[in-house]
Amino acid sequence: MTSTATSRNWTSLFSMSPERRSVLIAIAVFLGLLGLVDFVSSGPLSYFDISFLSSGGATSAIAAIGQTIVVLSGGFDLSAGAVISLVNVVLAQGMDPAAAQTSVVYWTCVGIGVGMLTGAFNGIFIAFFRLQPIVVTLSTMFIIQGLTLLVMDKPGGFVAPDLGTFYLGDAIPGWLPMPLVVIGVVLLAWLWLKNTRFGTAIYAVGSDPDAAAAIGVRVKLTKFLVYVIAGGCYGLAGVFISAQTGSADPLVGNPLLLSMFAAVVVGGTRLGGGRGGPLGTVFGAYILMMVVNILLVLNVSAYYSTIAEGTILILAVLAGSVSYSSTLAKQLRSAQAQFGAWRQGLLPSQLDRTDRRMKMPSSAEGKLVASSFLSRNSETIRYALPAYLCLLAVVIVTQLWLGRAILNPTYWNSLAVLSTFLAILALGQGTVILTGGLDLSVPWTIGIAGILLAGIVNGSDAALVYALPAVLLIACLIGFINGVGIVVLGISPIVMTLAMNGILQGFALVYSQGTPAGFSSPMLRWFMTGKIWTVTPVVPFMVLFVIAAVFLLGRTAFGRRVYGIGNGLRAAQLSGIAVGRTLILVYVLSGLCAGLVGVLLTGFSGQASLGMGDDYLLPSIAVVVVGGALITGGRGHYLGMLGGVLLLTALQMFLAGTTLPYATRAILFGLVVLGAVMALREKRS
């Protein structure tokens, strides 16, 4: 009788909707972890412990609710953490320490309003200008980070204790913590919204925007409002974290981005849209928080937290996609079929190898090449030329404003040296973008490469002989893991590389214990800062690198496959391109380029530092887009990307010579990317 009841329970569990099943699984995991917390704690859980846990995960849960709504509509929002930081500094800067009493309602509305304004900014470009959510929200993230630093460039400020008393207190003393009430109110608001026509439209747009438009759904308005509502959630999360800290930190929201996406996926919301909901996300956020707490109780370093979050994100994506039609299942069936064909000698490489390609007389081929050179390269010239024209304009302005630019060899040498890092990243990130992907693991691939090199070399030229290839091999391995996760496991490039970035951050912290040791070897230092007459040694190296990059993308079979994949994945598969192998090599190349930049940055500065790659994520994408590449893939040329590199570097040098604060660079880069994507996007009929 018991076995019959158990089988019925399992049958009912698997027969229910995927959304409801995911929520129940998340609740079960949450309860299991809560029991584990009770077990590893020194005593039984008290009301104080429950209140502490509820406030600890509330910020992430509220922000993740906003991210869930965006994901349900088929989008992504990388600006969420930056919005939380902006709200935090606005509140701390605006509150009066001398005031006897503070209006909690007023400042809550201010925080939510700031979040909704940033959401509206995202929504305008995504919904009405039809730009990619990833690029828009990434640009917005950097713009907001710049604005945040302009408001407050270091931790400090004052947040009224009244805010903390309200949000961290008890709704019912001894029974119900206020953080749970706040989350409950947000969930009730979503439940009401879900049952309206707008809520139905969110799911419809996330499932199939074209079909939604065909049945009369106002897709543009729906997408716009989604980002506005999500911004309001980030604003409320910013208010809550301000109440917790009692002061401001311009970087307080940055670590929350990875945990937000992990909470969304753990809670059962499908990346790509159309399925899921915030209820599971809330439990997902608390699951992540309790995993970190359990590690701390077990005396495991807090440096492992990002490793845990990144790993959980990857595992949750895999668990949510396990099915007969999943990418992993298809890869296994394909490998089995190929192995069987190989054993029977039926693979194309084992059959007739006659070259059946169409032949063309050499004279006719020469005439065709000569006559069609301009027509074949007209698109490349059209999209790459604006970057070089803008570069010329920046150089002229620099000459007029600061002097000693056009005829100054030192200026051009400095421009070439400072362009080295982005020129190398442009090859890796640009190749990824040409296939329609994006590599968000660049910052900490750079960071861990630099930290490892400095630690191994520690000022020794002799150690550089084996340290350099070892570090570059590790960087290639990072790219290989990214590629395998994307190709074999079917994880989205954004999610895979974001999770990898968090894992690498944790490894870097664990390896260095928060303080990177060692410094660059004298030879590497000379290579990046020395002089041969008036030229730094790295400049000739960059000339050779540019020639090799142009040849790789423009004159090899690998380059042709990259463009083929970017112009249509299915068409590339049907045309015989080894799509999986090529994509893995693309991410290996991106990892290699990021690792090389980490090495050169260590030589340039003399040592490695935590976060040394953080400033290169948006610029690595910006130079590709400004150079005329299409962010969705299939269009672009390395010489155009090089023009984008020189333009942004010259612009950065000009800004460094003015009195404008450093934060303006992030704002300018974000605006430049948005402007370039708008100007160079493909026109739709």
XYZ file of C-alpha atoms in Angstrom, residues 23-456:
434
model
C 9.162 25.241 -7.594
C 8.476 22.120 -5.535
C 12.019 20.864 -6.099
C 13.412 24.273 -5.076
C 11.280 24.226 -1.913
C 12.448 20.687 -1.107
C 16.111 21.661 -1.563
C 15.548 24.771 0.574
C 14.014 22.740 3.400
C 16.812 20.202 3.171
C 19.454 22.920 3.436
C 17.571 24.532 6.313
C 17.728 21.204 8.111
C 21.449 20.972 7.335
C 21.999 24.474 8.729
C 20.192 23.396 11.882
C 22.389 20.279 12.059
C 25.758 22.040 11.657
C 24.830 24.945 13.958
C 25.862 24.885 17.588
C 22.237 24.824 18.732
C 18.676 24.567 17.359
C 17.483 27.316 15.047
C 15.860 30.171 16.933
C 13.655 33.022 15.750
C 16.778 35.220 15.702
C 18.465 32.769 13.296
C 15.416 32.734 11.020
C 15.263 36.531 11.048
C 18.983 36.736 10.265
C 18.661 34.293 7.355
C 15.618 36.105 5.969
C 17.403 39.474 5.911
C 20.619 37.935 4.523
C 18.975 36.659 1.344
C 16.332 39.368 0.879
C 18.394 41.739 -1.286
C 19.359 38.996 -3.718
C 15.806 37.587 -3.734
C 14.154 40.941 -4.513
C 16.672 41.745 -7.260
C 16.352 38.233 -8.692
C 12.564 38.684 -8.948
C 13.196 41.588 -11.332
C 15.714 39.510 -13.277
C 13.167 36.679 -13.497
C 10.580 38.946 -15.117
C 13.169 40.024 -17.695
C 14.170 36.428 -18.414
C 10.504 35.405 -18.749
C 10.189 37.934 -21.586
C 13.193 36.409 -23.359
C 15.783 38.987 -22.265
C 18.800 39.436 -20.016
C 19.715 42.320 -17.751
C 23.380 42.741 -16.847
C 22.827 46.195 -15.342
C 20.967 44.957 -12.244
C 23.937 45.049 -9.854
C 24.971 48.515 -11.025
C 21.434 49.838 -10.413
C 21.557 48.554 -6.822
C 24.873 50.378 -6.293
C 23.469 53.602 -7.767
C 20.407 53.525 -5.491
C 22.669 52.853 -2.506
C 24.861 55.925 -3.116
C 21.877 58.148 -4.010
C 20.223 57.355 -0.685
C 23.433 57.747 1.321
C 24.246 61.033 -0.386
C 20.745 62.441 -0.149
C 19.828 61.666 3.462
C 20.482 64.340 6.074
C 22.453 63.050 9.092
C 21.108 65.932 11.184
C 17.447 65.063 10.562
C 15.621 63.761 13.624
C 13.365 61.513 11.580
C 13.464 60.072 8.053
C 10.536 59.208 5.811
C 10.905 55.523 4.945
C 8.146 55.757 2.319
C 9.771 58.741 0.601
C 13.234 57.190 0.317
C 11.773 53.853 -0.726
C 9.964 55.636 -3.552
C 13.191 57.438 -4.468
C 15.069 54.150 -4.709
C 12.348 52.448 -6.731
C 12.067 55.527 -8.955
C 15.802 55.548 -9.726
C 15.580 51.856 -10.619
C 12.558 52.372 -12.863
C 14.263 55.240 -14.703
C 17.251 53.045 -15.525
C 14.870 50.279 -16.539
C 13.090 52.702 -18.867
C 16.463 53.623 -20.400
C 17.127 49.941 -21.113
C 13.592 49.379 -22.346
C 13.694 52.196 -24.886
C 16.759 50.812 -26.647
C 15.691 47.170 -26.421
C 11.995 47.518 -27.257
C 11.812 50.471 -29.623
C 15.275 50.475 -31.215
C 15.334 46.647 -31.257
C 18.880 46.320 -29.951
C 20.263 43.195 -28.284
C 19.432 43.130 -24.527
C 22.922 41.861 -23.659
C 24.714 44.767 -25.343
C 22.268 47.427 -24.111
C 22.284 46.301 -20.484
C 26.063 45.780 -20.504
C 26.520 49.327 -21.802
C 24.021 50.611 -19.251
C 25.929 48.776 -16.517
C 29.080 50.737 -17.299
C 27.214 54.031 -17.690
C 25.543 53.535 -14.304
C 28.833 52.513 -12.696
C 30.331 55.778 -13.960
C 27.384 57.782 -12.631
C 27.669 55.977 -9.293
C 31.331 56.927 -8.979
C 30.465 60.526 -9.852
C 27.943 60.589 -6.997
C 30.321 58.880 -4.545
C 33.779 57.614 -5.489
C 34.515 55.738 -2.252
C 32.576 54.030 0.563
C 30.939 56.327 3.070
C 27.836 58.465 3.370
C 24.937 58.103 5.756
C 21.773 56.010 5.645
C 19.252 56.861 8.354
C 18.780 54.179 11.036
C 14.989 54.498 10.529
C 15.379 52.650 7.228
C 17.154 49.754 8.929
C 14.693 49.693 11.798
C 11.792 49.348 9.379
C 13.194 46.843 6.856
C 15.218 44.708 9.251
C 12.749 44.692 12.119
C 9.716 42.537 12.831
C 6.308 42.793 11.233
C 4.984 40.711 14.144
C 7.491 40.775 17.016
C 8.905 37.324 17.677
C 6.906 35.738 14.867
C 7.357 37.358 11.435
C 10.466 39.198 10.163
C 9.845 42.249 7.976
C 12.114 41.017 5.080
C 9.721 38.105 4.512
C 6.795 40.529 4.444
C 8.539 42.711 1.842
C 9.249 39.683 -0.346
C 5.678 38.469 0.159
C 4.258 41.823 -0.962
C 6.418 41.736 -4.109
C 5.277 38.170 -4.857
C 1.612 39.104 -4.338
C 2.074 42.030 -6.735
C 3.522 39.611 -9.285
C 0.656 37.152 -8.737
C -1.819 39.922 -9.501
C 0.216 41.057 -12.519
C 0.543 37.516 -13.857
C -3.240 37.157 -14.032
C -3.673 40.325 -16.081
C -3.413 40.639 -19.866
C 0.044 42.143 -19.414
C 1.210 39.104 -17.430
C -0.033 36.797 -20.173
C 1.757 38.986 -22.710
C 5.075 38.558 -20.859
C 4.901 34.776 -21.212
C 3.713 35.031 -24.817
C 6.568 37.351 -25.806
C 9.085 35.138 -24.035
C 7.797 32.019 -25.785
C 7.589 33.451 -29.320
C 7.551 37.223 -29.948
C 6.513 36.829 -33.608
C 3.553 34.625 -32.712
C 2.652 37.026 -29.890
C 2.654 39.966 -32.320
C 0.513 37.973 -34.752
C -2.250 37.523 -32.153
C -2.267 41.210 -31.251
C 0.165 41.420 -28.320
C 1.924 44.786 -28.181
C 5.411 43.313 -28.066
C 7.349 46.591 -27.907
C 5.282 48.010 -25.057
C 5.464 44.709 -23.175
C 9.262 44.567 -23.403
C 9.572 48.207 -22.364
C 7.374 47.757 -19.286
C 9.202 44.558 -18.328
C 12.477 46.462 -17.954
C 10.755 49.289 -16.080
C 9.241 46.839 -13.572
C 12.537 44.972 -13.240
C 14.296 48.280 -12.585
C 11.817 48.970 -9.797
C 12.741 45.631 -8.188
C 16.456 46.480 -8.404
C 15.671 49.852 -6.848
C 13.858 48.200 -3.937
C 16.817 45.828 -3.521
C 19.072 48.899 -3.390
C 16.891 50.387 -0.640
C 17.065 47.127 1.290
C 20.846 46.804 1.069
C 21.147 50.449 2.159
C 19.081 49.611 5.226
C 21.404 46.682 5.949
C 24.702 48.534 5.573
C 23.747 51.953 6.992
C 26.160 53.560 4.521
C 27.104 53.435 0.847
C 29.592 51.547 -1.283
C 29.741 52.320 -5.036
C 30.603 48.661 -5.747
C 28.100 47.023 -3.379
C 25.865 45.616 -6.137
C 28.560 44.169 -8.402
C 28.881 40.760 -6.678
C 25.099 40.199 -6.857
C 24.868 39.696 -10.630
C 26.088 36.092 -10.658
C 23.901 35.089 -7.711
C 20.861 36.685 -9.390
C 21.162 34.534 -12.508
C 21.907 31.469 -10.385
C 18.765 32.107 -8.307
C 16.668 32.498 -11.461
C 17.893 29.197 -12.908
C 17.799 27.270 -9.612
C 14.208 28.476 -9.180
C 13.181 26.797 -12.433
C 12.830 29.752 -14.801
C 13.935 28.806 -18.295
C 16.615 30.974 -19.842
C 15.174 32.110 -23.146
C 11.765 32.964 -21.711
C 8.231 31.686 -21.527
C 8.435 29.404 -18.476
C 8.993 29.913 -14.763
C 8.212 32.540 -12.163
C 9.512 34.547 -9.208
C 8.341 32.155 -6.481
C 10.948 29.558 -7.373
C 13.499 32.345 -7.773
C 13.011 33.464 -4.159
C 13.721 29.947 -2.914
C 16.668 29.787 -5.325
C 18.129 32.956 -3.791
C 17.835 31.563 -0.277
C 19.319 28.235 -1.392
C 22.430 30.039 -2.622
C 22.638 32.117 0.553
C 22.405 29.029 2.752
C 25.059 27.177 0.731
C 27.457 30.051 1.422
C 26.460 30.102 5.107
C 27.038 26.357 5.439
C 30.516 26.786 3.934
C 31.247 29.515 6.465
C 29.980 27.382 9.370
C 32.276 24.584 8.166
C 35.189 27.079 8.270
C 35.498 27.136 4.479
C 36.899 30.431 3.210
C 34.414 33.000 1.886
C 36.601 33.111 -1.231
C 34.871 29.906 -2.327
C 31.450 31.605 -2.513
C 31.721 32.688 -6.167
C 33.027 29.215 -7.077
C 29.956 27.709 -5.427
C 27.578 30.159 -7.131
C 29.108 29.633 -10.569
C 29.067 25.857 -10.183
C 25.466 25.856 -8.953
C 24.456 28.034 -11.922
C 25.981 25.570 -14.411
C 24.527 22.513 -12.650
C 21.098 24.139 -12.403
C 21.072 24.926 -16.130
C 22.046 21.352 -16.914
C 19.435 19.920 -14.546
C 16.734 22.098 -16.064
C 17.573 21.017 -19.613
C 17.888 17.263 -19.115
C 15.641 15.610 -21.703
C 15.771 13.403 -24.780
C 15.958 16.505 -27.004
C 18.646 18.303 -24.943
C 21.937 19.292 -26.553
C 23.878 16.818 -24.413
C 21.574 13.950 -25.418
C 21.891 14.898 -29.097
C 25.684 15.061 -28.792
C 25.795 11.598 -27.236
C 23.562 10.134 -29.967
C 25.632 11.836 -32.654
C 28.887 10.528 -31.176
C 27.410 7.023 -31.047
C 26.294 7.240 -34.683
C 29.687 8.544 -35.809
C 31.490 5.771 -33.958
C 29.247 3.184 -35.616
C 29.851 4.701 -39.053
C 33.602 4.724 -38.403
C 33.590 1.035 -37.493
C 31.756 0.251 -40.736
C 34.028 2.522 -42.789
C 31.176 4.793 -43.845
C 32.512 8.192 -42.790
C 33.040 10.653 -45.669
C 36.770 10.716 -44.898
C 36.869 6.916 -45.365
C 35.125 6.961 -48.745
C 36.057 8.359 -52.148
C 38.304 11.432 -51.719
C 37.938 12.765 -55.262
C 38.026 16.561 -55.338
C 34.678 17.593 -56.815
C 35.065 21.313 -56.273
C 34.278 23.514 -59.259
C 37.436 24.470 -61.178
C 37.957 27.876 -62.767
C 40.608 28.758 -65.360
C 43.455 30.713 -63.757
C 43.115 33.620 -66.178
C 39.396 34.001 -65.546
C 39.972 33.704 -61.797
C 42.558 36.506 -61.928
C 40.167 38.794 -63.791
C 37.380 38.000 -61.323
C 39.606 38.811 -58.327
C 40.828 42.063 -59.873
C 37.389 43.257 -60.952
C 35.497 42.351 -57.803
C 37.954 43.447 -55.092
C 36.103 46.665 -54.280
C 32.675 45.072 -54.566
C 33.691 42.162 -52.324
C 35.150 44.476 -49.697
C 32.707 47.356 -50.008
C 30.763 46.298 -46.900
C 33.947 45.959 -44.833
C 35.159 49.382 -45.946
C 31.769 50.949 -45.302
C 31.509 49.687 -41.736
C 35.204 49.970 -40.757
C 35.941 53.399 -42.261
C 33.915 55.422 -39.687
C 36.215 54.210 -36.883
C 39.308 55.514 -38.667
C 37.614 58.813 -39.547
C 36.630 59.273 -35.901
C 40.201 58.378 -34.882
C 41.495 61.154 -37.124
C 39.032 63.581 -35.543
C 40.118 62.593 -31.993
C 43.801 63.042 -32.885
C 43.098 66.500 -34.342
C 41.103 67.512 -31.240
C 43.933 66.224 -29.037
C 46.406 68.337 -31.015
C 44.243 71.449 -30.716
C 43.346 70.904 -27.039
C 46.513 69.445 -25.537
C 49.146 69.955 -28.240
C 52.061 67.678 -29.244
C 50.086 64.863 -30.849
C 50.221 64.647 -34.646
C 53.977 65.192 -35.085
C 55.016 63.729 -31.742
C 56.576 60.209 -32.000
C 56.046 59.676 -28.262
C 52.295 60.147 -28.687
C 52.082 57.518 -31.427
C 54.303 55.096 -29.508
C 52.118 55.506 -26.412
C 49.001 55.008 -28.534
C 50.435 51.782 -29.954
C 51.512 50.435 -26.546
C 48.213 51.229 -24.818
C 46.307 49.749 -27.782
C 48.135 46.441 -27.377
C 45.771 45.024 -24.771
C 42.538 45.809 -26.618
C 44.011 44.800 -29.981
C 44.721 41.322 -28.618
C 41.334 41.074 -26.909
C 39.654 42.241 -30.127
C 40.831 39.081 -31.866
C 39.471 36.753 -29.181
C 36.270 38.585 -28.283
C 35.748 39.609 -31.912
C 35.941 36.011 -33.124
C 33.422 34.984 -30.469
C 31.089 37.823 -31.522
C 31.458 36.837 -35.196
C 29.937 33.455 -34.276
C 27.036 35.159 -32.484
C 28.337 34.628 -28.938
C 29.854 36.703 -26.160
C 32.647 35.925 -23.695
C 31.984 37.386 -20.228
C 34.822 35.411 -18.635
C 37.450 37.772 -20.101
C 37.976 39.867 -16.901
C 38.998 37.064 -14.583
C 40.798 35.084 -17.273
C 43.008 38.165 -17.511
C 43.180 38.397 -13.722
C 44.087 34.784 -13.007
C 46.680 34.735 -15.820
C 48.407 37.798 -14.389
C 48.231 36.534 -10.792
C 49.616 33.110 -11.727
C 52.426 34.570 -13.814
C 53.525 37.066 -11.151
C 53.403 34.391 -8.463
C 55.424 31.855 -10.467
